[in-house]
XYZ file of C-alpha atoms in Angstrom:
586
model
C 106.234 62.948 110.407
C 104.241 66.066 111.436
C 102.141 65.082 114.481
C 99.404 67.698 113.607
C 98.665 66.746 109.813
C 99.458 63.035 110.783
C 96.797 63.059 113.413
C 94.153 64.807 111.046
C 94.932 62.029 108.539
C 94.389 59.216 110.966
C 91.091 60.628 112.061
C 89.702 60.925 108.757
C 90.616 57.227 108.144
C 89.069 56.087 111.345
C 85.859 57.804 110.388
C 86.036 56.460 106.862
C 85.729 59.947 105.557
C 86.607 59.203 101.686
C 85.526 62.677 100.550
C 87.822 64.805 102.619
C 90.689 62.401 102.016
C 89.916 62.728 98.223
C 90.328 66.453 98.724
C 93.600 66.128 100.673
C 95.250 63.213 98.576
C 93.317 63.481 95.134
C 95.789 65.810 93.254
C 99.096 67.192 93.815
C 99.608 71.068 93.800
C 100.928 72.083 90.654
C 104.266 73.393 90.458
C 104.232 76.403 87.861
C 106.345 79.335 86.848
C 105.058 81.047 90.026
C 106.248 77.907 91.994
C 103.402 76.879 94.479
C 100.805 78.742 95.968
C 97.964 76.913 98.056
C 96.330 76.614 101.557
C 98.624 75.225 104.363
C 97.088 72.103 105.715
C 97.104 68.354 105.250
C 97.863 66.012 102.178
C 99.543 66.449 98.982
C 97.199 69.316 97.612
C 98.469 71.610 100.551
C 101.580 73.290 101.673
C 102.925 71.338 104.599
C 105.953 69.889 105.631
C 105.956 66.870 103.545
C 105.175 68.810 100.367
C 107.808 71.259 101.012
C 110.457 68.738 101.427
C 109.314 67.090 98.177
C 109.211 70.082 96.091
C 112.570 70.882 97.758
C 114.108 67.564 96.885
C 113.057 67.746 93.271
C 114.189 71.246 93.025
C 117.615 70.551 94.309
C 118.018 67.388 91.918
C 116.941 69.768 89.020
C 119.713 72.537 90.110
C 122.396 69.638 90.296
C 121.635 68.677 86.850
C 121.769 72.323 85.595
C 124.906 73.692 87.620
C 128.164 71.780 87.969
C 129.246 74.588 90.501
C 126.042 74.271 92.622
C 128.100 73.003 95.737
C 130.261 76.169 95.298
C 127.803 78.712 94.737
C 124.647 77.584 96.851
C 121.190 79.117 97.058
C 119.289 81.650 99.162
C 116.183 80.921 101.158
C 113.952 83.735 102.705
C 110.626 83.565 104.430
C 107.606 85.895 105.465
C 105.662 85.718 108.895
C 102.866 83.455 107.772
C 101.858 80.536 110.237
C 98.971 78.166 110.342
C 98.203 76.616 113.867
C 96.026 73.789 113.026
C 98.405 72.055 110.517
C 101.985 73.498 112.434
C 103.089 74.803 109.151
C 104.790 78.143 109.001
C 106.948 79.900 106.422
C 109.941 79.669 108.923
C 109.437 76.188 109.452
C 109.043 75.404 105.704
C 112.329 77.514 105.002
C 114.154 75.580 107.419
C 112.920 72.376 105.989
C 114.185 73.350 102.505
C 117.352 74.438 103.813
C 117.877 71.076 105.465
C 117.217 69.431 102.234
C 119.876 71.489 100.407
C 122.459 71.174 103.237
C 121.983 67.256 103.321
C 123.455 67.273 99.798
C 126.380 69.306 100.589
C 124.914 72.480 98.956
C 125.492 75.887 101.136
C 122.240 77.821 101.884
C 122.174 81.439 102.732
C 118.926 81.319 105.052
C 117.915 84.724 106.311
C 117.715 84.402 110.159
C 114.627 86.633 110.221
C 111.666 87.638 108.210
C 112.572 89.808 104.963
C 110.799 91.328 102.111
C 110.285 89.122 98.815
C 112.562 91.210 96.743
C 115.778 90.714 99.218
C 115.878 87.092 97.779
C 116.250 88.040 94.120
C 118.719 90.629 95.279
C 120.787 88.253 97.145
C 120.965 85.750 94.093
C 122.191 88.774 92.035
C 124.550 90.326 94.789
C 126.273 86.925 95.987
C 126.024 85.173 92.429
C 124.105 82.169 93.700
C 122.453 79.559 91.391
C 118.976 80.112 92.826
C 116.686 81.578 95.319
C 113.496 80.555 97.255
C 110.943 82.761 98.932
C 108.497 81.104 101.411
C 105.364 83.571 101.046
C 102.003 83.859 99.734
C 102.110 87.565 99.247
C 98.742 89.165 99.620
C 96.615 85.818 99.672
C 94.295 85.179 102.498
C 95.860 84.015 105.876
C 95.601 80.503 105.486
C 97.663 80.184 102.117
C 101.405 80.000 101.850
C 103.681 79.833 98.770
C 107.057 78.793 97.163
C 108.609 81.150 94.671
C 111.602 80.284 93.024
C 114.367 82.578 91.318
C 117.041 81.441 88.730
C 120.511 82.327 88.790
C 119.851 85.630 86.787
C 117.947 87.180 89.751
C 114.541 86.773 87.948
C 111.733 84.375 88.491
C 111.743 81.061 86.592
C 110.003 80.950 83.284
C 109.402 78.023 81.139
C 110.716 75.185 80.554
C 112.224 75.319 84.176
C 108.800 74.956 85.709
C 108.210 71.649 83.712
C 111.598 70.459 84.653
C 111.380 71.054 88.204
C 107.813 69.646 88.412
C 109.100 66.409 86.818
C 111.858 66.224 89.553
C 109.597 66.793 92.110
C 107.462 63.696 90.721
C 110.470 61.519 90.697
C 111.624 62.654 94.403
C 108.661 61.924 96.613
C 110.197 59.754 99.188
C 111.633 62.034 101.898
C 115.444 61.513 101.990
C 117.065 59.843 105.261
C 117.432 63.158 107.416
C 114.707 65.040 105.668
C 112.768 65.783 108.819
C 115.554 66.724 111.054
C 116.028 70.562 110.476
C 118.020 70.996 113.762
C 120.858 69.468 111.747
C 121.139 72.839 109.889
C 122.024 74.718 112.991
C 125.498 73.400 113.412
C 126.278 72.797 109.623
C 129.324 74.786 108.239
C 127.141 75.030 105.055
C 124.570 77.294 106.805
C 125.152 81.050 105.994
C 123.105 84.032 107.557
C 122.924 86.826 104.785
C 120.787 89.099 106.847
C 122.838 91.903 107.945
C 125.352 92.015 104.746
C 122.283 92.030 102.292
C 120.549 94.635 104.328
C 123.584 96.986 104.339
C 124.176 96.436 100.682
C 120.749 96.542 99.388
C 120.144 100.182 101.263
C 123.506 101.314 99.717
C 122.077 100.141 96.119
C 118.743 101.825 96.263
C 120.661 105.086 97.299
C 121.515 105.285 93.507
C 118.141 106.132 92.780
C 118.024 109.172 95.517
C 118.613 112.314 93.594
C 117.281 115.065 96.000
C 118.831 114.503 99.342
C 118.696 118.242 100.556
C 114.935 118.317 99.671
C 114.342 115.232 101.607
C 116.025 116.503 104.491
C 113.798 119.815 104.481
C 110.483 118.429 103.585
C 107.652 119.175 105.789
C 105.578 116.595 103.838
C 104.223 113.815 106.192
C 103.749 110.238 105.219
C 101.790 107.401 106.973
C 103.085 103.767 106.206
C 101.433 100.307 106.657
C 102.908 96.905 106.286
C 99.291 95.300 106.624
C 100.589 92.990 109.305
C 103.688 91.845 107.033
C 107.195 91.999 106.836
C 107.542 95.759 105.482
C 107.619 98.073 108.655
C 111.481 97.761 109.409
C 112.687 97.893 106.008
C 110.567 101.002 104.833
C 111.842 102.861 107.989
C 115.212 101.849 107.021
C 114.770 102.928 103.329
C 113.541 106.735 104.425
C 116.628 106.689 106.666
C 118.698 105.803 103.566
C 117.183 108.685 101.524
C 117.434 110.998 104.668
C 113.612 111.488 104.882
C 112.015 111.817 108.202
C 110.421 108.286 109.112
C 106.750 107.898 108.143
C 104.077 107.366 110.675
C 103.661 103.841 111.036
C 100.046 102.469 111.513
C 100.455 101.030 115.222
C 97.852 98.046 114.648
C 99.238 96.869 111.549
C 103.001 97.422 111.686
C 103.899 94.113 113.673
C 103.881 91.059 111.670
C 100.772 88.936 112.343
C 99.754 85.666 110.508
C 96.259 86.314 111.357
C 95.904 89.649 109.792
C 93.341 90.837 112.433
C 92.476 94.007 111.064
C 91.658 93.434 107.427
C 89.293 90.950 105.483
C 92.050 90.611 102.711
C 95.822 91.731 103.321
C 95.886 93.140 99.818
C 96.218 96.876 99.394
C 95.218 96.386 95.595
C 91.509 96.179 97.135
C 91.638 99.888 97.873
C 90.058 101.629 100.634
C 88.881 98.956 102.802
C 92.724 98.040 103.586
C 93.614 101.465 104.311
C 90.981 102.628 106.761
C 93.230 102.807 109.784
C 95.826 104.380 107.719
C 93.298 107.163 106.614
C 92.538 107.699 110.568
C 96.331 107.893 111.406
C 96.974 110.524 108.533
C 94.199 112.764 109.508
C 95.364 112.400 113.156
C 98.857 113.261 112.242
C 98.292 115.647 109.279
C 99.983 113.404 106.978
C 99.174 113.933 103.168
C 100.386 110.875 101.694
C 99.803 106.925 102.406
C 102.150 104.305 101.540
C 100.729 100.827 101.886
C 102.757 97.574 101.151
C 101.277 94.093 100.800
C 102.494 91.450 103.478
C 105.867 90.568 101.635
C 106.494 94.119 100.761
C 107.018 93.460 96.924
C 103.940 95.742 96.067
C 102.903 99.075 96.780
C 99.585 101.140 96.979
C 99.626 105.070 97.322
C 96.810 107.308 98.596
C 96.987 111.323 98.735
C 94.444 113.754 100.334
C 92.738 115.963 98.151
C 92.250 119.593 98.626
C 88.528 118.527 98.888
C 89.469 116.472 101.985
C 88.692 113.359 100.154
C 91.554 110.703 99.653
C 92.355 109.548 96.326
C 93.968 105.808 95.965
C 95.952 105.783 92.932
C 95.696 102.992 90.590
C 98.734 100.806 89.570
C 98.566 102.567 86.304
C 98.423 105.872 87.648
C 101.292 105.232 89.936
C 103.111 103.684 86.947
C 102.632 106.704 85.202
C 104.164 108.930 87.684
C 107.083 106.794 88.549
C 107.729 106.262 84.927
C 107.839 110.242 84.328
C 109.740 110.770 87.642
C 112.558 108.143 86.954
C 113.000 109.137 83.335
C 112.977 112.824 84.381
C 115.786 112.239 87.037
C 117.884 109.965 84.606
C 117.407 112.865 81.858
C 118.813 115.269 84.498
C 121.795 113.422 85.094
C 122.693 112.271 81.555
C 123.519 115.349 79.353
C 124.528 113.167 76.469
C 121.271 113.317 74.022
C 122.486 110.303 72.397
C 122.381 108.148 75.416
C 118.603 107.998 75.540
C 118.910 105.409 72.405
C 119.968 102.779 75.160
C 117.405 103.617 77.684
C 114.301 101.110 78.038
C 111.266 100.784 80.206
C 108.695 97.764 80.214
C 105.488 97.050 81.362
C 103.145 94.007 80.931
C 100.437 93.798 78.132
C 97.654 94.475 80.292
C 99.007 97.524 82.074
C 98.233 101.030 80.561
C 100.378 102.036 77.608
C 101.306 105.520 79.196
C 105.071 104.478 79.091
C 104.854 103.976 75.509
C 103.480 107.534 74.895
C 106.172 108.897 77.041
C 108.775 106.907 75.072
C 107.586 107.940 71.721
C 107.717 111.676 72.655
C 111.188 111.440 74.737
C 113.042 108.954 72.386
C 113.644 105.816 74.639
C 112.620 102.268 74.102
C 109.412 100.810 75.372
C 108.669 97.077 75.412
C 105.576 95.222 76.550
C 105.873 91.668 78.128
C 103.468 88.915 78.945
C 101.657 89.441 82.343
C 103.935 89.018 85.508
C 107.370 90.433 86.614
C 109.031 86.745 85.758
C 108.660 88.261 82.053
C 109.782 91.802 82.896
C 112.640 90.589 85.194
C 114.056 88.141 82.534
C 113.488 90.696 79.605
C 115.284 93.340 81.761
C 118.359 91.072 82.431
C 118.660 90.291 78.754
C 118.787 93.927 77.846
C 121.022 94.844 80.695
C 123.480 92.034 79.385
C 123.335 93.841 76.003
C 124.528 97.212 77.649
C 121.058 98.653 77.754
C 119.878 100.654 80.859
C 116.388 99.418 82.014
C 115.106 102.465 84.098
C 111.639 101.120 85.214
C 109.055 98.251 84.858
C 105.698 98.229 86.123
C 102.300 96.102 86.097
C 98.810 97.508 86.872
C 98.657 95.160 90.095
C 100.717 97.690 91.814
C 103.999 96.411 91.157
C 107.035 98.260 90.390
C 110.658 97.791 89.683
C 112.548 101.120 90.091
C 116.002 99.896 90.793
C 117.938 97.509 88.495
C 119.485 95.959 91.514
C 116.364 93.849 92.000
C 114.955 92.312 89.027
C 111.364 91.928 90.352
C 108.700 94.054 91.839
C 109.827 95.797 95.117
C 107.595 97.694 97.302
C 110.289 99.099 99.595
C 112.370 101.104 96.964
C 109.195 102.028 95.257
C 107.840 103.384 98.501
C 110.895 105.727 99.289
C 111.189 106.790 95.711
C 107.511 107.828 95.693
C 108.210 109.725 98.957
C 111.100 111.622 97.443
C 109.080 112.366 94.418
C 106.251 113.629 96.419
C 108.681 115.889 98.507
C 110.136 117.229 95.313
C 106.796 118.220 93.988
C 105.811 119.740 97.144
C 108.777 122.485 96.515
C 107.047 123.381 93.226
C 103.526 123.478 95.129
C 102.354 120.492 93.083
C 100.571 117.250 94.616
C 100.960 113.980 93.020
C 97.509 114.196 91.545
C 98.258 117.666 89.704
C 101.427 116.117 88.456
C 99.621 113.022 87.219
C 97.397 115.496 85.296
C 100.295 117.293 83.890
C 101.757 114.023 82.615
C 98.621 113.146 80.916
C 98.264 116.671 79.412
C 101.806 116.136 78.000
C 101.480 112.826 76.825
C 97.802 112.206 76.171
C 95.259 110.826 78.726
C 95.305 107.146 79.327
C 91.971 106.195 81.127
C 91.998 102.544 82.542
C 89.436 100.426 84.413
C 90.201 96.881 85.624
C 88.232 94.483 87.850
C 87.527 90.726 88.214
C 84.848 88.051 88.760
C 85.322 85.073 91.139
C 84.776 81.668 89.651
C 85.682 78.463 91.644
C 84.592 76.262 88.641
C 87.317 75.478 85.997
C 84.747 74.152 83.858
C 82.603 77.268 83.837
C 85.878 79.497 83.106
C 86.720 77.068 80.277
C 83.305 77.351 78.789
C 83.280 81.236 78.955
C 86.614 81.383 76.896
C 85.361 78.628 74.443
C 82.195 80.578 73.773
C 84.225 83.778 72.862
C 86.333 81.746 70.417
C 83.223 80.225 68.868
C 81.112 83.349 69.368
C 79.336 83.119 65.735
C 79.871 79.715 64.891
C 83.056 77.649 65.037
C 86.383 79.336 65.248
C 84.778 82.942 65.113
C 85.466 85.662 67.368
C 82.872 88.430 68.424
C 82.642 91.135 65.787
C 80.953 93.623 68.562
C 80.472 94.013 72.136
C 77.239 95.728 72.513
C 77.340 98.928 70.560
C 81.349 98.640 70.499
C 82.949 97.434 67.196
C 85.698 95.002 67.431
C 88.717 95.659 65.259
C 91.209 93.257 66.449
C 91.862 90.160 68.635
C 94.927 88.797 69.934
C 94.473 85.321 71.789
C 97.548 84.271 73.613
C 96.312 80.897 74.770
C 95.765 79.811 71.171
C 98.599 82.167 69.370
C 96.251 84.056 67.070
C 96.606 87.814 66.417
C 94.362 89.360 63.825
C 96.904 92.271 63.349
C 99.647 90.392 62.232
C 100.287 89.489 58.369
C 100.703 85.884 59.071
C 97.952 86.157 61.954
C 100.390 84.819 64.598
C 100.932 86.678 68.098
C 104.570 88.125 68.599
C 104.345 87.466 72.501
C 104.742 83.927 73.797
C 101.656 81.778 74.254
C 100.539 79.573 76.851
C 97.840 77.017 76.556
C 97.448 76.697 80.166
C 96.209 80.000 81.007
C 93.443 81.873 79.267
C 93.897 85.419 77.751
C 92.268 87.362 75.156
C 92.657 90.924 74.149
C 89.958 92.852 72.092
C 90.656 96.137 70.472
C 87.906 98.543 69.500
C 87.187 100.725 66.763
C 86.892 103.561 69.253
C 90.617 103.017 70.319
C 89.551 101.034 73.530
C 91.536 97.989 74.650
C 90.245 95.254 76.960
C 92.025 92.055 77.975
C 90.224 89.181 79.733
C 92.489 86.572 81.489
C 92.490 84.037 84.213
C 94.704 84.283 87.426
C 97.589 82.191 87.991
C 97.262 82.440 91.845
C 93.844 82.994 92.601
C 90.026 81.889 91.402
C 89.578 84.839 89.484
C 88.761 86.025 85.844
C 90.280 89.284 85.406
C 89.653 92.099 82.942
C 91.812 95.288 82.081
C 90.554 98.191 79.844
C 92.105 101.323 78.734
C 90.905 104.278 76.379
C 94.142 106.271 75.118
C 93.716 109.888 73.793
C 96.363 111.985 71.978
C 97.790 114.627 73.973
C 95.442 117.926 73.746
C 92.319 115.930 74.097
C 91.220 117.270 77.493
C 87.653 115.969 77.684
C 88.353 113.568 80.440
C 84.853 113.043 81.662
C 83.792 111.955 77.864
C 86.691 109.598 77.887
C 85.814 108.309 81.174
C 81.935 107.707 80.408
C 82.867 106.158 77.095
C 85.203 103.565 78.937
C 82.458 102.907 81.585
C 80.007 102.118 78.900
C 82.460 99.807 77.055
C 83.185 97.952 80.319
C 79.615 97.376 81.201
C 78.859 96.106 77.504
C 82.069 93.876 78.460
C 80.589 92.589 81.424
C 77.154 91.912 79.971
C 78.110 90.323 76.516
C 81.468 88.562 77.216
C 81.371 87.627 80.973
C 77.593 86.882 81.279
C 77.763 87.004 85.120
C 74.332 85.871 85.679
C 74.511 82.946 83.315
C 77.875 81.762 84.319
C 77.068 82.312 88.140
C 80.047 84.615 88.588
C 80.568 86.507 91.800
C 81.321 90.306 91.466
C 84.397 91.774 93.037
C 82.271 94.028 95.222
C 80.162 91.069 96.360
């Protein structure tokens, strides 16, 4: 019943344009553990009013099956600022339609009345003890995309088998229910609640438990620039600084207000590095700021840059900031916990493709480190299990600039990460140390961890499948490569098939998934490289790391060795020319 998408379909029918219709209606978007992520537009392959109604009807039936008290507890729904003029879709409209679906079945909905950061949804699930949460966002994807991200009652993103159960329920509930399109009905419903002001107040109260140096914050002369890259983060980071008694950061004026067109950037993704930060650098130079904090559009990720003594800007990788935050959060914990035995109940987590620096810190300091599969759904769920056993999970991170610094949110949170980074920098400044100098000190103490990651773009699933099949049948059937150029392979873990050469029974310990590709190679020189497909973008990603024991200070030699390993990986395992892969830089 959306006049815009309906008109597009009628026009294509009149033209007899079977090709376009096939594209729109040939296959339904797949609902996975990341929920939905696709372009907004017409047909069942896109995000639009109809597919949102169908998805929510399925999710609603699945929740009814799992929770006898769903009508008492309810769900929370949040949204970002994305909008798509030609199809009439927007995050706010989708959130209202989803709300209408639940309310029509007598289920209370806590719908945020305005845009919020993604972490506010899992926070609300936990804080109000709700059954589930939905966030309508496509995070840092291109402007035409949108997404539907789902949280379970434990405050973490869903993991299998919930995705399969929800997917099946969507298939069984495709015809819109009688009042599905009439979202105006929600405005007068007693089942509609707005958690905006309560949650905002409580969230900033909760993150203050991670504020340890209020006096330093009040007096610091360090200046910060913040950009929300046309997303939702501006207001919330300003409030977070206020909660920590820090002077507000300078906001990049051209990017501080939400704008679904993202007019100043090619991709609204701070992970892409300096291109997204051009305006931030200019403002920092003008205002004499030393540190830049950049959130992605839904404010669950954080990139950080620091001006070096040379005048150059250093953009920290996700692994480098993970090392700094891990060191900082543990140091603050240690200073506030005098009982030496308490460290045995302390945990930190990171994903298997992230740097193992936390493992090195844990070994020396006596706390526990665990690695999980890629993605915060795994870290959030594992953190909750540990917390339920009375353990303290201080920190979790992934190299894709995602950080969980505060146990009140079981997902990555760019707002708390931004303000905690600012406090850390302010503290270090009182010791005449920059973030870069402290990073070197961390590596000096716990061993250098040099990492390098990138990706190739590939729009053809067949090519991707073939590339990974070749790696599994490298020297004849069921044989993995024994070397990569001059680098000898000493171990292989394949989390698609469940094979791990380092285990006595050759079975991987981490959960396996046949639907995504992921192979990790360990090399005789101590290097590790993982190749995997992305769940939300047409990319084949790789991650590599060389770790040195403390005392090995020849960083340049380590970097050179890793560069050569990565070149060999690209040449022999990716074969970009043969497979027609597009490099990140292109």
